[in-house]
Short mmCIF file of C-alpha atoms and ligand atoms in Angstrom, two decimals:
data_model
loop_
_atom_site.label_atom_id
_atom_site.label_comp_id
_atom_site.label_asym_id
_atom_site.label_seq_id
_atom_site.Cartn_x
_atom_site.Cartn_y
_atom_site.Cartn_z
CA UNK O 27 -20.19 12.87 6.13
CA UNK O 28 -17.93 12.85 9.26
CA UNK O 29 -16.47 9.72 8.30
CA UNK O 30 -14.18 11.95 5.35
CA UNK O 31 -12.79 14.46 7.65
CA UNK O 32 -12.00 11.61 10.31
CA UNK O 33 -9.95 9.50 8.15
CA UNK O 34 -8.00 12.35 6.51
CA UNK O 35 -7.57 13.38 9.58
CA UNK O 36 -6.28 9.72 10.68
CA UNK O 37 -3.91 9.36 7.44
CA UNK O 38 -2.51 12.94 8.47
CA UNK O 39 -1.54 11.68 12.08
CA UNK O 40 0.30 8.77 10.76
CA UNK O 41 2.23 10.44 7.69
CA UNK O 42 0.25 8.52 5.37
CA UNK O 43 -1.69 11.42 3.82
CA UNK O 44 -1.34 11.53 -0.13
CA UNK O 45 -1.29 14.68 -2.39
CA UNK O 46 -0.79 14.71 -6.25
CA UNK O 47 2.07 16.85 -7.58
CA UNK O 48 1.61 18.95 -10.56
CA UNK O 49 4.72 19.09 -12.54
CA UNK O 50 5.80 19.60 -16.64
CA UNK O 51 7.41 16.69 -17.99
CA UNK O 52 9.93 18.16 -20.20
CA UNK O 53 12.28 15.37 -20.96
CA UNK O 54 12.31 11.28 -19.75
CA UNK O 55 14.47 12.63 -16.81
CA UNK O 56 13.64 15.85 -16.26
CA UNK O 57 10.23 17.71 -15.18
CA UNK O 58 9.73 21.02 -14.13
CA UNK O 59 8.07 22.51 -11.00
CA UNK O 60 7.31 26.83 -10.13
CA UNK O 61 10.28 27.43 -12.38
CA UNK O 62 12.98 24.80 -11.29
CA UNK O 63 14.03 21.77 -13.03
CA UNK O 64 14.37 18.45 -11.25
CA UNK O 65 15.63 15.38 -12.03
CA UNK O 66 13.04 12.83 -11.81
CA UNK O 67 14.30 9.54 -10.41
CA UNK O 68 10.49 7.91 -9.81
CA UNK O 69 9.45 6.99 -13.23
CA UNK O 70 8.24 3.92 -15.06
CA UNK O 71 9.82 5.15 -17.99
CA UNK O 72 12.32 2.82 -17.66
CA UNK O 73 13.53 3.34 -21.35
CA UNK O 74 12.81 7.19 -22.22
CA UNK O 75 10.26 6.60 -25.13
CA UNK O 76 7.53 8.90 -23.55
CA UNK O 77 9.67 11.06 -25.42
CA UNK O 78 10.90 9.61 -28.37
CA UNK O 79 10.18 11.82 -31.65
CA UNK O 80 9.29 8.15 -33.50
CA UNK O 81 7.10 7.50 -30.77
CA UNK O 82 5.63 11.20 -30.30
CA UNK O 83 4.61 11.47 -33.89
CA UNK O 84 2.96 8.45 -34.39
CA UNK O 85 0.24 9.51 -31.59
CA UNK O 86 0.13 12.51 -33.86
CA UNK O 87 -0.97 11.33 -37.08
CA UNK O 88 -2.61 9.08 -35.37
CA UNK O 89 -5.13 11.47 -33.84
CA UNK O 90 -5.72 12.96 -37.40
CA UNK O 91 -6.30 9.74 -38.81
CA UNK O 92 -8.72 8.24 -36.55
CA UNK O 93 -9.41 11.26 -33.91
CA UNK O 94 -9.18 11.51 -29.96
CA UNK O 95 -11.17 8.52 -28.74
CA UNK O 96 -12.49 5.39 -29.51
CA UNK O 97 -15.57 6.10 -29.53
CA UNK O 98 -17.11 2.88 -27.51
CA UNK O 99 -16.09 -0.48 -26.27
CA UNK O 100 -14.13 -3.01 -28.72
CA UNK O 101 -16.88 -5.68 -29.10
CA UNK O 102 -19.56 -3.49 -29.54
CA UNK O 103 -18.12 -0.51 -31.31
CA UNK O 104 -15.53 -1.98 -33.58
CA UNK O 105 -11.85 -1.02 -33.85
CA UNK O 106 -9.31 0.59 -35.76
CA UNK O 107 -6.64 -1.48 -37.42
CA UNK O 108 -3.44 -0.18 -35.22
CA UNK O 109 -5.52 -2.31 -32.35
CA UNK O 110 -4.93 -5.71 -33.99
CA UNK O 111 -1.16 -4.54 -35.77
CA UNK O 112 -0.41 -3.85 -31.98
CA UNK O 113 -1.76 -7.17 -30.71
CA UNK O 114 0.17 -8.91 -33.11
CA UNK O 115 3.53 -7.39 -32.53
CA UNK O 116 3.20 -7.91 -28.71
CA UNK O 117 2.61 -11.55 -29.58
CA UNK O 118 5.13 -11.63 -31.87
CA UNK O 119 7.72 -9.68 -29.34
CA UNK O 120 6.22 -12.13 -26.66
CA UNK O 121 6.58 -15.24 -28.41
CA UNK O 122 3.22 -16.48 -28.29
CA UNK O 123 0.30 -16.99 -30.68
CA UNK O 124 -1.91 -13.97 -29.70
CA UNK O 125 -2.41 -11.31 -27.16
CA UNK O 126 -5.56 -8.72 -26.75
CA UNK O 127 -4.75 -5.13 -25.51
CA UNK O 128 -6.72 -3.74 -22.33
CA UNK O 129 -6.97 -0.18 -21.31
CA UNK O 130 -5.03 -0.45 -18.38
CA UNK O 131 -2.32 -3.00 -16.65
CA UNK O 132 -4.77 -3.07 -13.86
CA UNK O 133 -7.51 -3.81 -15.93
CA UNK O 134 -6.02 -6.56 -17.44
CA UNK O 135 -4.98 -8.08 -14.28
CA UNK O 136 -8.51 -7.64 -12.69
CA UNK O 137 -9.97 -8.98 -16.18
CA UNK O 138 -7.42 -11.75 -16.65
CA UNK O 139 -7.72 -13.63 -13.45
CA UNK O 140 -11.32 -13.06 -12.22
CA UNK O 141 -12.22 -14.50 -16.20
CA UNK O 142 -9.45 -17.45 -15.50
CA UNK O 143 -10.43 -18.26 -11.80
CA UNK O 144 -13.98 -18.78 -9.87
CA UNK O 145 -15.10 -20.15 -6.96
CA UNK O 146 -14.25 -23.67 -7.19
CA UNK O 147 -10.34 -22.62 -8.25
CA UNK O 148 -7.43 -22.09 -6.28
CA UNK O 149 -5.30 -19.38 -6.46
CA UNK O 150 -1.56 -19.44 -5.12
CA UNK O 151 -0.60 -15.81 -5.08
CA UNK O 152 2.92 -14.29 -3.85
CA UNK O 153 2.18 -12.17 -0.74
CA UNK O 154 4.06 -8.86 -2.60
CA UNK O 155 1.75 -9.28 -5.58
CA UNK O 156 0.67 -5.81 -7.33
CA UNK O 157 -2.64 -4.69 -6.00
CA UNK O 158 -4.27 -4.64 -9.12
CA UNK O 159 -3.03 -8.96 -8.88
CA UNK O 160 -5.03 -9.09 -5.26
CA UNK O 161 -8.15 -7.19 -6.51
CA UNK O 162 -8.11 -9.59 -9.67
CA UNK O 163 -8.06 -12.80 -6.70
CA UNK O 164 -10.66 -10.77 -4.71
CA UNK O 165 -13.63 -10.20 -8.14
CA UNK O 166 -13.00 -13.92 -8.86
CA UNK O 167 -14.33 -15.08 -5.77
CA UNK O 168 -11.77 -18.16 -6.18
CA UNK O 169 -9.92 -19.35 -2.32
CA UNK O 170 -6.56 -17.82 -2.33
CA UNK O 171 -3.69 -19.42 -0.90
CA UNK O 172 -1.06 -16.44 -0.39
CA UNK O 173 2.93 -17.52 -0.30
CA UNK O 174 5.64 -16.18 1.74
CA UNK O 175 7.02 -13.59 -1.02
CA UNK O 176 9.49 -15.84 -3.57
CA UNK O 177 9.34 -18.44 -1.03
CA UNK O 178 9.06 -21.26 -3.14
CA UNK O 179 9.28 -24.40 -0.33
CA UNK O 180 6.27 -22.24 0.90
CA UNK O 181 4.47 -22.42 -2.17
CA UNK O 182 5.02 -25.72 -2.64
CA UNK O 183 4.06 -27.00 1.07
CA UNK O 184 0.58 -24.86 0.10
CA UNK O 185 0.19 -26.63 -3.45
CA UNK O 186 0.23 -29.97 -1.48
CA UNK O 187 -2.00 -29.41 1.26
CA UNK O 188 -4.48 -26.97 -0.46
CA UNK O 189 -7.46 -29.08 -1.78
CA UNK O 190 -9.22 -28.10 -4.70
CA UNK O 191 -11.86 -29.11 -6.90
CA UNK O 192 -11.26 -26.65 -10.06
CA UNK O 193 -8.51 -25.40 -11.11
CA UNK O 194 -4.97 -24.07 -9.33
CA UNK O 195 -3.81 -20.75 -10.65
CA UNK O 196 -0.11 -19.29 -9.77
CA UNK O 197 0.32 -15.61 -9.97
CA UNK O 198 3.19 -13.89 -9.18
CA UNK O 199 4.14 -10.09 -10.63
CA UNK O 200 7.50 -10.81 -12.93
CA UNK O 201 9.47 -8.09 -11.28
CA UNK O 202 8.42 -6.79 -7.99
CA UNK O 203 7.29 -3.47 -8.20
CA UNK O 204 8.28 -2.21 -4.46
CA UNK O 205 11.09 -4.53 -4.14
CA UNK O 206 12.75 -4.92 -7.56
CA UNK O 207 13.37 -8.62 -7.24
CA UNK O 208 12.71 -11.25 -9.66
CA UNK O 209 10.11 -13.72 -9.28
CA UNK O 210 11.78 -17.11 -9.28
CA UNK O 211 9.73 -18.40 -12.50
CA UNK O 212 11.95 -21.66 -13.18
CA UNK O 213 11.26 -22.93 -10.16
CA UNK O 214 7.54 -22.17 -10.53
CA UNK O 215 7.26 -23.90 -13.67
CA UNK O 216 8.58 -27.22 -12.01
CA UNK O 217 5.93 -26.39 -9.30
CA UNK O 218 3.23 -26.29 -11.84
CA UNK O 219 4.04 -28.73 -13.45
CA UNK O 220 4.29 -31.14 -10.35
CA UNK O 221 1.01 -30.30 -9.01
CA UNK O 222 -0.85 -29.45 -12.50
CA UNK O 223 -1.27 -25.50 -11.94
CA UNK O 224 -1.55 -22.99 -14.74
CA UNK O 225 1.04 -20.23 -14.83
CA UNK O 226 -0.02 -16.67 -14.72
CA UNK O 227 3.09 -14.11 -14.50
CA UNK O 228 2.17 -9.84 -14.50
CA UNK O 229 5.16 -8.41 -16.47
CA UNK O 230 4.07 -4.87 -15.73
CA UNK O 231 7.83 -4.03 -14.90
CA UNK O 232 9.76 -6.59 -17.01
CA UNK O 233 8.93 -6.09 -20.27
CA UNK O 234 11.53 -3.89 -21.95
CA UNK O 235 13.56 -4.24 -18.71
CA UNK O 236 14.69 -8.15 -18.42
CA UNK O 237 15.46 -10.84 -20.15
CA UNK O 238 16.76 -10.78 -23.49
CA UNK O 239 15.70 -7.99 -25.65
CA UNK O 240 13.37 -6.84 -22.87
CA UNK O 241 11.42 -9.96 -23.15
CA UNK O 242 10.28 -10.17 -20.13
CA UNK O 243 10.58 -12.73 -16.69
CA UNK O 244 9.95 -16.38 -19.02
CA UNK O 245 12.02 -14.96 -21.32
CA UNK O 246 14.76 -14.50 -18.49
CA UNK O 247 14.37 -17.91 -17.36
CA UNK O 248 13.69 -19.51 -20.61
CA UNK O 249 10.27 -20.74 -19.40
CA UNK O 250 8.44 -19.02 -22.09
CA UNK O 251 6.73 -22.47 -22.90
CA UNK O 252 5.99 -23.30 -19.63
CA UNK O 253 4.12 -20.24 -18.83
CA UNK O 254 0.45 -19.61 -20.21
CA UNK O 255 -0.46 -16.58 -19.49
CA UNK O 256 1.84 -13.58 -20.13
CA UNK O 257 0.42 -9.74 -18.40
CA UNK O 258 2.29 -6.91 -19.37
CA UNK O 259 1.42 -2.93 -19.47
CA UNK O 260 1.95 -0.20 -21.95
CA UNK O 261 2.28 2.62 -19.48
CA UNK O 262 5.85 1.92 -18.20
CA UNK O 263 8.86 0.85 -20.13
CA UNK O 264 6.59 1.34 -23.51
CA UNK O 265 6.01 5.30 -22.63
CA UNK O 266 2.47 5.10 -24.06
CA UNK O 267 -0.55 3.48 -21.54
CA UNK O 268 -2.78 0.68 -21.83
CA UNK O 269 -2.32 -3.09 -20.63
CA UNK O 270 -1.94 -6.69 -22.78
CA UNK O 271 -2.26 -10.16 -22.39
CA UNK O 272 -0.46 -12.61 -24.48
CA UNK O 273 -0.98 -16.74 -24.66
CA UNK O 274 -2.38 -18.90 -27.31
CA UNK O 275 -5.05 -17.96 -29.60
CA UNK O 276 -8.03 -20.09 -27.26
CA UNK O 277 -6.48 -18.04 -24.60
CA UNK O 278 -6.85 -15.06 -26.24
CA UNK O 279 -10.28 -15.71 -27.03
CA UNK O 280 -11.77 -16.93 -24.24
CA UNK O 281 -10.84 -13.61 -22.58
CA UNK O 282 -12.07 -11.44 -25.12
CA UNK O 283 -15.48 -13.20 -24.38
CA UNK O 284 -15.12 -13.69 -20.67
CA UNK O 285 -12.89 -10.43 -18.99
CA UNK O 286 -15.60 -7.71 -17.74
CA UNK O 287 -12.95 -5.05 -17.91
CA UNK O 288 -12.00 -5.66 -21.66
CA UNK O 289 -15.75 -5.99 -22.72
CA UNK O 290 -17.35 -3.30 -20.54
CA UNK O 291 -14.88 -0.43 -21.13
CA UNK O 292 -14.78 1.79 -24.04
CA UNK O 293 -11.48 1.02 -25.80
CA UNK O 294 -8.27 3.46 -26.20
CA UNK O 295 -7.65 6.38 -27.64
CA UNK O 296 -6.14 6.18 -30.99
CA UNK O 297 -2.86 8.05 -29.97
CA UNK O 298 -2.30 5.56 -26.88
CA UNK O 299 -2.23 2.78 -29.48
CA UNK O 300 0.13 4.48 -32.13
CA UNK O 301 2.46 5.43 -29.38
CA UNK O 302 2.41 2.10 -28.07
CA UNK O 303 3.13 0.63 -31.06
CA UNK O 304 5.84 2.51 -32.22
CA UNK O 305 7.50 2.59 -28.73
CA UNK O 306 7.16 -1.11 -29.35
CA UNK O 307 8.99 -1.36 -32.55
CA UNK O 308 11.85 0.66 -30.77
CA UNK O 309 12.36 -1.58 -28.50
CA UNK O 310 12.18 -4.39 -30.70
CA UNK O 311 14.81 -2.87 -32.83
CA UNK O 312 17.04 -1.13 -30.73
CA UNK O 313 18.25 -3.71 -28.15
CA UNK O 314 20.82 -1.29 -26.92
CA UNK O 315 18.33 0.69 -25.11
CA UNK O 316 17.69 -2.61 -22.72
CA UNK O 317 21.40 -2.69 -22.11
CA UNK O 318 21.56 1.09 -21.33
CA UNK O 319 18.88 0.95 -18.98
CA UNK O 320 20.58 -2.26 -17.22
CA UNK O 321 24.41 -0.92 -17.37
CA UNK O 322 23.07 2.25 -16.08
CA UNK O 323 20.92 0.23 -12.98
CA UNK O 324 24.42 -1.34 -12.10
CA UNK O 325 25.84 1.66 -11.84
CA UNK O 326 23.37 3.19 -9.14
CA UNK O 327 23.47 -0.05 -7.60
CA UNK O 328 27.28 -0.29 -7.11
CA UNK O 329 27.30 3.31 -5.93
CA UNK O 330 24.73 2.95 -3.24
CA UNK O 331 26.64 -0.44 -1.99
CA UNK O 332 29.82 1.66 -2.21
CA UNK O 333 28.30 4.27 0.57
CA UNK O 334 26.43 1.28 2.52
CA UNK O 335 23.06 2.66 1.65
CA UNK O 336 20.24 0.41 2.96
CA UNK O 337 19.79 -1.49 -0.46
CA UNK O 338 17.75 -4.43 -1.13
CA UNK O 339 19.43 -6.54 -3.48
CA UNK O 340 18.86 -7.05 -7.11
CA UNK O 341 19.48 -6.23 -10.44
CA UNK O 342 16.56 -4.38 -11.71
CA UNK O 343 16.01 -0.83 -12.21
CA UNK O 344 13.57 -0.20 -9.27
CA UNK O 345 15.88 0.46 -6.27
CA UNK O 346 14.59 0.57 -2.88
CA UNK O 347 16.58 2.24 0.24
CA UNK O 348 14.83 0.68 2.77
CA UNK O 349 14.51 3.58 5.20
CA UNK O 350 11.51 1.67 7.76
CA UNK O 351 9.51 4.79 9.32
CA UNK O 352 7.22 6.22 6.86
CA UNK O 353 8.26 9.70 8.58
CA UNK O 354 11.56 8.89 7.80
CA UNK O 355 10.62 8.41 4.12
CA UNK O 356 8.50 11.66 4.05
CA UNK O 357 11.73 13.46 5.30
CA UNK O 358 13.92 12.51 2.84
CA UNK O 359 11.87 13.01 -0.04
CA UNK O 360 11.78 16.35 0.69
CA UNK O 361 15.22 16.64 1.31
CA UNK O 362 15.75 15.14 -1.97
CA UNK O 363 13.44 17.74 -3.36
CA UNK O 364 15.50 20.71 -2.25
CA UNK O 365 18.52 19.34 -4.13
CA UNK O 366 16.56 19.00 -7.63
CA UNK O 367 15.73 15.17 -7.25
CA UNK O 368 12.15 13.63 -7.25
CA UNK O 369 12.49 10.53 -5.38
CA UNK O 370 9.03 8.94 -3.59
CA UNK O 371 9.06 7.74 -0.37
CA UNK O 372 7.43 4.20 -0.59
CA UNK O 373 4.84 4.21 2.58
CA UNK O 374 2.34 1.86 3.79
CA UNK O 375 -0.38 0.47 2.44
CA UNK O 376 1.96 0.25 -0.61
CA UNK O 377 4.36 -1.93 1.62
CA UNK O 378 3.81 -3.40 4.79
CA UNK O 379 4.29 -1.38 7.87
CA UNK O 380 7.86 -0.86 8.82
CA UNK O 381 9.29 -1.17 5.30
CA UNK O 382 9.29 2.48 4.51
CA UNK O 383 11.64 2.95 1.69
CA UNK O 384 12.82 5.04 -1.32
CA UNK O 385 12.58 4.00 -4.22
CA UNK O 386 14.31 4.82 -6.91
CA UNK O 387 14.02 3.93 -10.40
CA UNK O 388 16.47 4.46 -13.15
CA UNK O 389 16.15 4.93 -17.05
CA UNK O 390 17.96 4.44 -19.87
CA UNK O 391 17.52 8.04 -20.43
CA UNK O 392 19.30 8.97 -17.32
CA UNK O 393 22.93 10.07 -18.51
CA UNK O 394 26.01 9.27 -15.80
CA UNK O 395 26.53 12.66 -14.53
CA UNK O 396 22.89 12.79 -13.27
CA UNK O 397 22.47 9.18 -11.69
CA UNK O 398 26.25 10.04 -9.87
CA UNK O 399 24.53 13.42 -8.48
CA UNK O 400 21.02 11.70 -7.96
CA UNK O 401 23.09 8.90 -5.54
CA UNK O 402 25.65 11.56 -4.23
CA UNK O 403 22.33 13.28 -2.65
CA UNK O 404 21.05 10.53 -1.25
CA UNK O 405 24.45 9.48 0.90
CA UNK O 406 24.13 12.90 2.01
CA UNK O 407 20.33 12.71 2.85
CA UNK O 408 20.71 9.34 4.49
CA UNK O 409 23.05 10.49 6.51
CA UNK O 410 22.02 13.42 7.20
CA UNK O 411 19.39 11.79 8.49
CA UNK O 412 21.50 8.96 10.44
CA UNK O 413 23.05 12.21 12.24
CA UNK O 414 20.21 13.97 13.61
CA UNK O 415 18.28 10.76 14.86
CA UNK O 416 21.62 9.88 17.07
N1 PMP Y 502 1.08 -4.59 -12.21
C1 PMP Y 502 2.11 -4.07 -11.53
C2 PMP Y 502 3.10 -4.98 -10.91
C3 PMP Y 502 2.23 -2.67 -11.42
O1 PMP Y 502 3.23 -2.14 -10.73
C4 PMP Y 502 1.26 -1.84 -12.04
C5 PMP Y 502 1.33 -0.32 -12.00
N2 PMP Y 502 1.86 0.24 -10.90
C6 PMP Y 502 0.22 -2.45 -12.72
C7 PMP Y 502 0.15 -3.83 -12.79
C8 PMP Y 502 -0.86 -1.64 -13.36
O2 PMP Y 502 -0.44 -1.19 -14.62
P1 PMP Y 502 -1.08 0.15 -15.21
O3 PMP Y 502 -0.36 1.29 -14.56
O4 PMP Y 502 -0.85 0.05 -16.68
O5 PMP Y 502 -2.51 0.13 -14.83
#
């Protein structure tokens, strides 16, 4: 088997070799590593509950209630009732009729639009769309029509001239989850609606983080009745893991009886449901933790533009400095490391090849005095770096 030591050996030679880090979470913002603490700036976690004592001990009792695993798939198996008291909070916090939980964001992307879309269909997908969005387009076997990213003249020029004889299909990931931007959804619901498309938007990094509440991307736009189907995860800004849809009740049900990844996959574990449940009731009730994470994604923002860091643009809390040689990234991260911070460097085939970046998320957990030291290393780093390429 050559072929394994050749392309490690390839990925080595162009920086683009990945390891897994072994590390003790001990707080939302802190993990520790061989007996140093570091603050960890490269989380999902956009609003701390991984750690929230609500949030911890409902996973807890509900492992003694109902044990460690499901025990087999949903349809075949059965369930136990947190399933469908989570399903209908998210479709209560989503403002739709139903929504059906999946064991992964992924999973319910590759479910959701291979179930929604086949070969007759068109599919009109944003060229930065998640790769769990592009493997979903791939399984359905559907023609896809890929858009300059948020390029909405682009879209539409591809709507018109695209024939089809099933249906059209938009998909486009809420908030970008290299970039941080927002996908322009108002504008995509007058697309849609011009040239009869359905609406499918992956909220994998918007809900909890935008729009009021934490709503998510229609709810930032207030398109939520234009758009039909609603993707979200567990496993960031709800600190537990797992994936949902959310739409109307024949939605709901046609995927339950069409998505391979919901009906072939044993379900989750009891304590992934509690926790996301309860992380979902603290989000619901505790709007301040929304406005936390965003006053404290300003912040870092405003900082960075203060000391001309390479910044894309944006309001979110993923923040990439676009640094454009994956070398470059590699160097900095560990850099970063040496100071206590845990940023990732960004490298292709994440992002397309000379748009190397770090990229930083912030929490609502961070506190002030951290995020001002987390950006205070990076001017230095940058620079740094700036210096010894001259
Ligand atoms: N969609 C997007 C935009 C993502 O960034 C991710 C995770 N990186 C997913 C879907 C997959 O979600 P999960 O991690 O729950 O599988």
């Amino acid at each position: 088997m050559q072929f394994l030591a050749d392309y490690l050996e390839q990925v080595k030679a162009k920086n683009l070799y990945r390891q897994i880090v072994t590390y003790n979470p001990v707080s939302p913002a802190r993990v520790q590593m061989g007996g140093q603490t570091y603050l960890m700036m490269a989380s999902n976690n956009y609003l701390g509950l991984t750690h929230n004592p609500a949030v911890q001990q409902a996973a807890v009792d509900a492992i003694w209630l109902y044990g460690t695993g499901a025990g087999g798939a949903r349809l075949t198996t059965g369930t136990f009732p947190l399933f469908e008291q989570l399903e209908q909070e998210l479709a209560t916090f989503k403002e739709t009729e139903a929504a059906l939980v999946f064991n992964t964001g992924y999973m319910a992307n590759v479910g959701v639009i291979s179930a929604l879309a086949g070969p007759d269909d068109v599919i009109f997908s944003d060229e930065l769309n998640h790769a769990s969005i592009i493997d979903g387009c791939r399984l359905s076997r559907a023609q896809v029509a890929v858009y300059r990213h948020t390029d909405m003249e682009h879209l539409q020029g591809l709507l018109k001239d695209t024939a089809c004889q099933g249906k059209r299909l938009i998909i486009t990931d809420g908030v970008f989850s290299m970039d941080g931007d927002i996908a322009p959804l108002d504008t995509i619901a007058e697309l849609a609606e011009r040239y009869n498309a359905i609406i499918i938007v992956d909220d994998a990094h918007a809900t909890g983080v935008i729009g009021p509440g934490g709503k998510g991307t229609a709810a930032h736009f207030g398109v939520k009745d234009r758009v039909q189907v609603q993707i979200g995860t567990l496993s960031k800004a709800l600190g537990a893991e797992g994936g949902f849809v959310a739409g109307s009740w024949e939605l709901i049900d046609y995927i339950k009886n069409k998505a391979r990844s919901f009906i072939f996959s044993t379900a989750l574990a009891p304590g992934a449901i509690a926790a996301a449940l309860a992380a979902l009731r603290e989000l619901s009730s505790r709007p301040e933790l929304v406005t936390k994470l965003n006053e404290n994604a300003q912040h870092v923002r405003n900082l960075l533009k203060a000391g001309n860091m390479p910044v894309l643009d944006g309001i979110t809390p993923i923040i990439p400095v676009m640094v454009e040689e994956a070398d470059e990234a590699v160097w900095m991260t560990s850099e970063l490391k040496k100071q206590g911070i845990i940023i990732t460097a960004i490298r292709p085939p994440t992002v397309p090849v000379g748009t190397s970046r770090l990229r930083l998320t912030v929490t609502a957990a961070h506190e002030r005095d951290e995020l001002d030291a987390a950006v205070d290393a990076i001017n230095m780093v940058v620079k740094q770096f700036r210096r010894t390429v001259r």
